[in-house]
Amino acid sequence: ARASGDRGSEATAAMAASTAARLRLASLGALCCATLAGAGSGDCRHPLFTTHWAGKSDIIHLPSEPSMQYDLSLCPMYNGREACCNTAFEAEQNIAFDRWVAHFKLVKENLHNFQMEMEALKVSRAYVEVSFIEKALFDKAFASFNPVLDRFGTCFDTLLEFVAGVLCFACDPQWRGKVVLDDQGLSAIALRVHDSQNDDLWGSCRQFGAVADDLVARIVDSSLVKSVQSRFEDLRPFASRIGVAQYMADNSLVPMRPPAEQVLRVEPEEGVFQEEGSRRLQATSSGAEMLLFPVRDGRASAFECSIFPRMALPSGAAKALGGPAARSLWIVLSSLVAGSVAVATALEPP
């Protein structure tokens, strides 16, 4: 009887354990379904825009949940779909973008001021008293400014397009797969950007980067330049494709730029770049739908990104046209010239 009772107790315990296991699996399944449902609809607790989360009363904030949008002006690619930004939040996006425009204008202004102070130094006693070699080094550094100031426009406009694309990222409720979070899952430490966007950045900044790299080298060579008091901007990030990519990767983490002018960190702390870079490289294999295209989105937005003067195409670019494009251009120019000659002939006195 005792053995029979023991077997009954064991069977009851086994049944209870089995029931508990099934309940745990059911609970886990419900949790997974709820998580997937949340992932499907997304959310608006974007870590890049924490200062504008719902619940703050002193500023215009993002809604707590995505909703259908039809009248967005700045980021029209989010019309006709559920999005986190709305027409009211566009005022905040405009403010942030204007601060970025002011920031890059200040970079250009600082370079110009440095050049002007060097020009004044050329007629000073200090310049007269230095050696011939030092004069030559100083003159070479001074002459290196104009190519930089001539070529920064296309690059800086593309940087603004990148910024505009990140500002439009505030609208995306599916942000989770496109952001690398810290170990606590609270703050963004990197964005998953498609590598084609870094190609776009470098394509626009390559010429500027070459002359900027030359300028930095000339400035370092001259001892007399060290007496200039104006701020010299750090142009080293523009010397390489990876430098420009890292520069904008850092800047993209603070899209809602604060009002006070700050020198943003350009170079990551030791060890951080490799870790974050490897995460970005891993992200590129997860599918284009889970990556960001800031330059593309910035160009599709209504932010005014054509701010700075751009150089005309170099003479080699005309050859690059070639084929039908060149022939079409020649036909148009020939027609204009022929029309001008005809008008001139008709106006000649008999």
GROMACS .gro file of C-alpha atoms in nm:
model
  350
    1ALA     CA    1   0.000   0.000   0.000
    2ARG     CA    2   0.284   0.229   0.089
    3ALA     CA    3   0.452   0.160  -0.249
    4SER     CA    4   0.126   0.228  -0.430
    5GLY     CA    5   0.092   0.558  -0.244
    6ASP     CA    6   0.446   0.660  -0.331
    7ARG     CA    7   0.382   0.589  -0.700
    8GLY     CA    8   0.066   0.800  -0.683
    9SER     CA    9   0.253   1.088  -0.526
   10GLU     CA   10   0.522   1.072  -0.791
   11ALA     CA   11   0.262   1.071  -1.068
   12THR     CA   12   0.087   1.371  -0.913
   13ALA     CA   13   0.418   1.559  -0.882
   14ALA     CA   14   0.510   1.479  -1.242
   15MET     CA   15   0.170   1.599  -1.362
   16ALA     CA   16   0.207   1.922  -1.163
   17ALA     CA   17   0.556   1.981  -1.306
   18SER     CA   18   0.429   1.919  -1.658
   19THR     CA   19   0.140   2.161  -1.605
   20ALA     CA   20   0.377   2.428  -1.470
   21ALA     CA   21   0.607   2.382  -1.769
   22ARG     CA   22   0.316   2.421  -2.009
   23LEU     CA   23   0.205   2.737  -1.828
   24ARG     CA   24   0.557   2.881  -1.850
   25LEU     CA   25   0.571   2.807  -2.223
   26ALA     CA   26   0.229   2.964  -2.272
   27SER     CA   27   0.337   3.276  -2.083
   28LEU     CA   28   0.659   3.294  -2.282
   29GLY     CA   29   0.463   3.256  -2.606
   30ALA     CA   30   0.227   3.534  -2.505
   31LEU     CA   31   0.523   3.758  -2.418
   32CYS     CA   32   0.689   3.685  -2.751
   33CYS     CA   33   0.367   3.759  -2.938
   34ALA     CA   34   0.326   4.086  -2.749
   35THR     CA   35   0.689   4.180  -2.827
   36LEU     CA   36   0.647   4.100  -3.194
   37ALA     CA   37   0.324   4.298  -3.205
   38GLY     CA   38   0.502   4.594  -3.049
   39ALA     CA   39   0.787   4.559  -3.296
   40GLY     CA   40   0.538   4.553  -3.580
   41SER     CA   41   0.376   4.881  -3.485
   42GLY     CA   42   0.694   5.036  -3.348
   43ASP     CA   43   0.717   5.307  -3.087
   44CYS     CA   44   0.825   5.669  -3.053
   45ARG     CA   45   1.069   5.642  -2.761
   46HIS     CA   46   1.358   5.718  -2.993
   47PRO     CA   47   1.689   5.743  -2.798
   48LEU     CA   48   1.823   6.018  -3.026
   49PHE     CA   49   1.532   6.244  -2.932
   50THR     CA   50   1.490   6.185  -2.559
   51THR     CA   51   1.451   6.559  -2.490
   52HIS     CA   52   1.134   6.552  -2.698
   53TRP     CA   53   0.968   6.241  -2.562
   54ALA     CA   54   0.599   6.267  -2.480
   55GLY     CA   55   0.530   6.395  -2.131
   56LYS     CA   56   0.745   6.709  -2.144
   57SER     CA   57   0.530   7.020  -2.127
   58ASP     CA   58   0.789   7.295  -2.185
   59ILE     CA   59   0.866   7.199  -2.548
   60ILE     CA   60   0.693   7.049  -2.848
   61HIS     CA   61   0.729   6.675  -2.811
   62LEU     CA   62   0.694   6.361  -3.015
   63PRO     CA   63   0.374   6.161  -2.965
   64SER     CA   64   0.395   5.852  -2.748
   65GLU     CA   65   0.271   5.626  -3.027
   66PRO     CA   66   0.292   5.646  -3.407
   67SER     CA   67  -0.012   5.766  -3.598
   68MET     CA   68  -0.107   5.815  -3.962
   69GLN     CA   69   0.042   6.129  -4.116
   70TYR     CA   70  -0.071   6.310  -4.430
   71ASP     CA   71   0.053   6.669  -4.407
   72LEU     CA   72   0.424   6.646  -4.321
   73SER     CA   73   0.622   6.911  -4.508
   74LEU     CA   74   0.983   6.853  -4.401
   75CYS     CA   75   0.983   6.472  -4.426
   76PRO     CA   76   0.713   6.394  -4.685
   77MET     CA   77   0.841   6.036  -4.729
   78TYR     CA   78   0.654   5.955  -4.405
   79ASN     CA   79   0.318   6.075  -4.534
   80GLY     CA   80   0.056   5.808  -4.584
   81ARG     CA   81   0.199   5.586  -4.312
   82GLU     CA   82   0.224   5.563  -3.935
   83ALA     CA   83   0.496   5.796  -3.812
   84CYS     CA   84   0.621   5.948  -3.489
   85CYS     CA   85   0.664   6.309  -3.602
   86ASN     CA   86   0.376   6.544  -3.677
   87THR     CA   87   0.335   6.891  -3.822
   88ALA     CA   88   0.381   7.053  -3.480
   89PHE     CA   89   0.717   6.881  -3.428
   90GLU     CA   90   0.844   7.021  -3.758
   91ALA     CA   91   0.907   7.351  -3.578
   92GLU     CA   92   1.160   7.173  -3.353
   93GLN     CA   93   1.319   7.000  -3.650
   94ASN     CA   94   1.360   7.335  -3.825
   95ILE     CA   95   1.522   7.489  -3.516
   96ALA     CA   96   1.769   7.204  -3.490
   97PHE     CA   97   1.853   7.218  -3.860
   98ASP     CA   98   1.911   7.594  -3.847
   99ARG     CA   99   2.160   7.536  -3.565
  100TRP     CA  100   2.350   7.292  -3.783
  101VAL     CA  101   2.354   7.544  -4.066
  102ALA     CA  102   2.490   7.806  -3.824
  103HIS     CA  103   2.752   7.557  -3.702
  104PHE     CA  104   2.891   7.485  -4.047
  105LYS     CA  105   2.877   7.854  -4.139
  106LEU     CA  106   3.087   7.921  -3.830
  107VAL     CA  107   3.343   7.665  -3.946
  108LYS     CA  108   3.374   7.855  -4.274
  109GLU     CA  109   3.388   8.189  -4.093
  110ASN     CA  110   3.665   8.068  -3.860
  111LEU     CA  111   3.872   7.956  -4.158
  112HIS     CA  112   3.823   8.295  -4.324
  113ASN     CA  113   3.915   8.482  -4.006
  114PHE     CA  114   4.232   8.277  -3.970
  115GLN     CA  115   4.325   8.359  -4.329
  116MET     CA  116   4.262   8.731  -4.272
  117GLU     CA  117   4.479   8.735  -3.960
  118MET     CA  118   4.756   8.566  -4.157
  119GLU     CA  119   4.723   8.833  -4.425
  120ALA     CA  120   4.762   9.105  -4.161
  121LEU     CA  121   5.064   8.923  -4.023
  122LYS     CA  122   5.237   8.945  -4.363
  123VAL     CA  123   5.283   9.322  -4.319
  124SER     CA  124   5.394   9.296  -3.957
  125ARG     CA  125   5.744   9.334  -3.815
  126ALA     CA  126   5.738   8.968  -3.709
  127TYR     CA  127   5.706   8.860  -4.072
  128VAL     CA  128   5.984   9.094  -4.187
  129GLU     CA  129   6.230   8.962  -3.930
  130VAL     CA  130   6.192   8.588  -3.990
  131SER     CA  131   6.418   8.392  -4.223
  132PHE     CA  132   6.362   8.349  -4.595
  133ILE     CA  133   6.270   7.985  -4.544
  134GLU     CA  134   6.011   8.070  -4.277
  135LYS     CA  135   5.862   8.337  -4.505
  136ALA     CA  136   5.829   8.074  -4.779
  137LEU     CA  137   5.660   7.828  -4.543
  138PHE     CA  138   5.421   8.097  -4.418
  139ASP     CA  139   5.337   8.210  -4.772
  140LYS     CA  140   5.271   7.853  -4.878
  141ALA     CA  141   5.034   7.805  -4.584
  142PHE     CA  142   4.856   8.131  -4.667
  143ALA     CA  143   4.817   8.033  -5.034
  144SER     CA  144   4.665   7.701  -4.929
  145PHE     CA  145   4.354   7.868  -4.784
  146ASN     CA  146   4.185   7.970  -5.108
  147PRO     CA  147   4.153   7.614  -5.248
  148VAL     CA  148   3.990   7.509  -4.920
  149LEU     CA  149   3.746   7.799  -4.918
  150ASP     CA  150   3.667   7.735  -5.286
  151ARG     CA  151   3.580   7.368  -5.238
  152PHE     CA  152   3.402   7.339  -4.904
  153GLY     CA  153   3.052   7.416  -5.040
  154THR     CA  154   2.962   7.082  -5.199
  155CYS     CA  155   3.098   6.893  -4.899
  156PHE     CA  156   2.918   7.100  -4.636
  157ASP     CA  157   2.589   7.088  -4.827
  158THR     CA  158   2.612   6.709  -4.827
  159LEU     CA  159   2.683   6.710  -4.453
  160LEU     CA  160   2.361   6.908  -4.414
  161GLU     CA  161   2.176   6.651  -4.626
  162PHE     CA  162   2.303   6.381  -4.390
  163VAL     CA  163   2.183   6.582  -4.089
  164ALA     CA  164   1.843   6.638  -4.253
  165GLY     CA  165   1.807   6.264  -4.306
  166VAL     CA  166   1.882   6.195  -3.940
  167LEU     CA  167   1.629   6.459  -3.833
  168CYS     CA  168   1.369   6.281  -4.046
  169PHE     CA  169   1.467   5.958  -3.868
  170ALA     CA  170   1.267   6.097  -3.573
  171CYS     CA  171   0.958   6.002  -3.773
  172ASP     CA  172   1.049   5.635  -3.798
  173PRO     CA  173   0.870   5.412  -3.543
  174GLN     CA  174   1.083   5.117  -3.661
  175TRP     CA  175   1.401   5.274  -3.526
  176ARG     CA  176   1.507   4.986  -3.301
  177GLY     CA  177   1.678   4.781  -3.570
  178LYS     CA  178   1.867   5.086  -3.700
  179VAL     CA  179   2.024   5.199  -3.372
  180VAL     CA  180   2.301   5.038  -3.166
  181LEU     CA  181   2.220   5.083  -2.796
  182ASP     CA  182   2.453   5.073  -2.498
  183ASP     CA  183   2.467   4.774  -2.262
  184GLN     CA  184   2.178   4.916  -2.059
  185GLY     CA  185   1.967   4.957  -2.370
  186LEU     CA  186   1.903   5.324  -2.290
  187SER     CA  187   2.134   5.538  -2.504
  188ALA     CA  188   2.232   5.522  -2.870
  189ILE     CA  189   2.603   5.471  -2.931
  190ALA     CA  190   2.588   5.430  -3.310
  191LEU     CA  191   2.353   5.429  -3.606
  192ARG     CA  192   2.336   5.149  -3.862
  193VAL     CA  193   2.408   5.344  -4.180
  194HIS     CA  194   2.419   5.187  -4.524
  195ASP     CA  195   2.769   5.204  -4.666
  196SER     CA  196   2.647   5.377  -4.982
  197GLN     CA  197   2.583   5.685  -4.769
  198ASN     CA  198   2.949   5.700  -4.672
  199ASP     CA  199   3.028   5.681  -5.044
  200ASP     CA  200   2.801   5.982  -5.100
  201LEU     CA  201   2.977   6.175  -4.825
  202TRP     CA  202   3.322   6.098  -4.958
  203GLY     CA  203   3.220   6.167  -5.316
  204SER     CA  204   3.117   6.519  -5.214
  205CYS     CA  205   3.409   6.581  -4.976
  206ARG     CA  206   3.700   6.416  -5.158
  207GLN     CA  207   3.827   6.732  -5.331
  208PHE     CA  208   3.775   6.943  -5.021
  209GLY     CA  209   3.949   6.678  -4.811
  210ALA     CA  210   4.257   6.677  -5.036
  211VAL     CA  211   4.314   7.053  -5.018
  212ALA     CA  212   4.220   7.060  -4.647
  213ASP     CA  213   4.481   6.794  -4.574
  214ASP     CA  214   4.738   7.001  -4.761
  215LEU     CA  215   4.640   7.313  -4.565
  216VAL     CA  216   4.678   7.136  -4.230
  217ALA     CA  217   5.025   7.014  -4.330
  218ARG     CA  218   5.130   7.366  -4.437
  219ILE     CA  219   4.999   7.517  -4.113
  220VAL     CA  220   5.198   7.266  -3.910
  221ASP     CA  221   5.514   7.341  -4.112
  222SER     CA  222   5.513   7.715  -4.037
  223SER     CA  223   5.634   7.840  -3.701
  224LEU     CA  224   5.511   8.193  -3.768
  225VAL     CA  225   5.153   8.070  -3.812
  226LYS     CA  226   5.156   7.967  -3.445
  227SER     CA  227   5.127   8.336  -3.350
  228VAL     CA  228   4.783   8.365  -3.513
  229GLN     CA  229   4.519   8.398  -3.240
  230SER     CA  230   4.210   8.301  -3.440
  231ARG     CA  231   4.070   7.952  -3.404
  232PHE     CA  232   4.185   7.703  -3.664
  233GLU     CA  233   3.920   7.441  -3.739
  234ASP     CA  234   4.009   7.075  -3.717
  235LEU     CA  235   3.992   6.959  -4.079
  236ARG     CA  236   4.161   6.623  -4.028
  237PRO     CA  237   3.837   6.419  -4.047
  238PHE     CA  238   3.794   6.526  -4.411
  239ALA     CA  239   4.124   6.377  -4.524
  240SER     CA  240   3.982   6.026  -4.572
  241ARG     CA  241   3.659   5.842  -4.641
  242ILE     CA  242   3.663   5.674  -4.301
  243GLY     CA  243   3.734   6.008  -4.134
  244VAL     CA  244   3.430   6.176  -4.288
  245ALA     CA  245   3.214   5.873  -4.208
  246GLN     CA  246   3.324   5.877  -3.844
  247TYR     CA  247   3.278   6.254  -3.822
  248MET     CA  248   2.915   6.228  -3.928
  249ALA     CA  249   2.861   5.913  -3.721
  250ASP     CA  250   2.953   6.116  -3.413
  251ASN     CA  251   2.748   6.419  -3.516
  252SER     CA  252   2.444   6.206  -3.597
  253LEU     CA  253   2.414   6.108  -3.230
  254VAL     CA  254   2.318   6.469  -3.144
  255PRO     CA  255   2.073   6.564  -3.422
  256MET     CA  256   1.886   6.812  -3.199
  257ARG     CA  257   2.190   7.033  -3.168
  258PRO     CA  258   2.193   7.247  -2.849
  259PRO     CA  259   2.177   7.626  -2.892
  260ALA     CA  260   2.519   7.701  -2.745
  261GLU     CA  261   2.810   7.652  -2.982
  262GLN     CA  262   3.007   7.345  -2.882
  263VAL     CA  263   3.309   7.171  -3.027
  264LEU     CA  264   3.177   6.823  -3.095
  265ARG     CA  265   3.405   6.526  -3.038
  266VAL     CA  266   3.547   6.416  -3.371
  267GLU     CA  267   3.781   6.136  -3.268
  268PRO     CA  268   3.640   5.855  -3.049
  269GLU     CA  269   3.814   5.740  -2.736
  270GLU     CA  270   4.069   5.463  -2.777
  271GLY     CA  271   3.902   5.131  -2.844
  272VAL     CA  272   3.556   5.274  -2.906
  273PHE     CA  273   3.595   5.318  -3.280
  274GLN     CA  274   3.687   4.956  -3.344
  275GLU     CA  275   3.403   4.824  -3.132
  276GLU     CA  276   3.141   5.049  -3.285
  277GLY     CA  277   3.287   5.006  -3.632
  278SER     CA  278   3.259   4.629  -3.605
  279ARG     CA  279   2.898   4.664  -3.498
  280ARG     CA  280   2.829   4.879  -3.804
  281LEU     CA  281   2.997   4.626  -4.030
  282GLN     CA  282   2.788   4.350  -3.878
  283ALA     CA  283   2.479   4.560  -3.929
  284THR     CA  284   2.535   4.590  -4.304
  285SER     CA  285   2.456   4.220  -4.344
  286SER     CA  286   2.119   4.244  -4.174
  287GLY     CA  287   1.940   4.376  -4.483
  288ALA     CA  288   1.900   4.722  -4.633
  289GLU     CA  289   1.553   4.760  -4.481
  290MET     CA  290   1.712   4.775  -4.134
  291LEU     CA  291   1.972   5.037  -4.227
  292LEU     CA  292   1.963   5.415  -4.249
  293PHE     CA  293   2.006   5.620  -4.567
  294PRO     CA  294   2.055   5.973  -4.426
  295VAL     CA  295   2.191   6.142  -4.740
  296ARG     CA  296   1.919   5.991  -4.958
  297ASP     CA  297   1.647   6.087  -4.709
  298GLY     CA  298   1.794   6.434  -4.664
  299ARG     CA  299   1.780   6.493  -5.039
  300ALA     CA  300   1.418   6.376  -5.042
  301SER     CA  301   1.328   6.608  -4.755
  302ALA     CA  302   1.222   6.972  -4.771
  303PHE     CA  303   1.513   7.098  -4.559
  304GLU     CA  304   1.708   7.365  -4.746
  305CYS     CA  305   2.050   7.202  -4.781
  306SER     CA  306   2.192   7.412  -5.067
  307ILE     CA  307   2.345   7.674  -4.842
  308PHE     CA  308   2.707   7.713  -4.946
  309PRO     CA  309   2.858   7.828  -5.278
  310ARG     CA  310   2.982   7.547  -5.500
  311MET     CA  311   3.264   7.543  -5.751
  312ALA     CA  312   3.184   7.501  -6.119
  313LEU     CA  313   3.264   7.162  -6.269
  314PRO     CA  314   3.635   7.122  -6.350
  315SER     CA  315   3.737   7.104  -6.714
  316GLY     CA  316   3.770   6.726  -6.690
  317ALA     CA  317   3.404   6.698  -6.599
  318ALA     CA  318   3.304   6.823  -6.945
  319LYS     CA  319   3.488   6.528  -7.098
  320ALA     CA  320   3.311   6.297  -6.855
  321LEU     CA  321   2.980   6.399  -7.008
  322GLY     CA  322   3.066   6.242  -7.345
  323GLY     CA  323   2.826   6.059  -7.576
  324PRO     CA  324   2.462   6.170  -7.609
  325ALA     CA  325   2.484   6.416  -7.319
  326ALA     CA  326   2.768   6.607  -7.482
  327ARG     CA  327   2.595   6.600  -7.823
  328SER     CA  328   2.270   6.728  -7.670
  329LEU     CA  329   2.456   7.010  -7.498
  330TRP     CA  330   2.631   7.099  -7.824
  331ILE     CA  331   2.301   7.106  -8.012
  332VAL     CA  332   2.147   7.340  -7.753
  333LEU     CA  333   2.447   7.574  -7.755
  334SER     CA  334   2.457   7.571  -8.137
  335SER     CA  335   2.087   7.659  -8.150
  336LEU     CA  336   2.137   7.948  -7.909
  337VAL     CA  337   2.429   8.082  -8.109
  338ALA     CA  338   2.239   8.046  -8.437
  339GLY     CA  339   1.940   8.225  -8.288
  340SER     CA  340   2.160   8.508  -8.165
  341VAL     CA  341   2.316   8.549  -8.510
  342ALA     CA  342   1.974   8.553  -8.673
  343VAL     CA  343   1.849   8.819  -8.435
  344ALA     CA  344   2.159   9.029  -8.489
  345THR     CA  345   2.122   9.003  -8.869
  346ALA     CA  346   1.756   9.104  -8.854
  347LEU     CA  347   1.843   9.412  -8.648
  348GLU     CA  348   2.115   9.534  -8.883
  349PRO     CA  349   2.020   9.856  -9.070
  350PRO     CA  350   1.956   9.816  -9.446
   0.00000   0.00000   0.00000
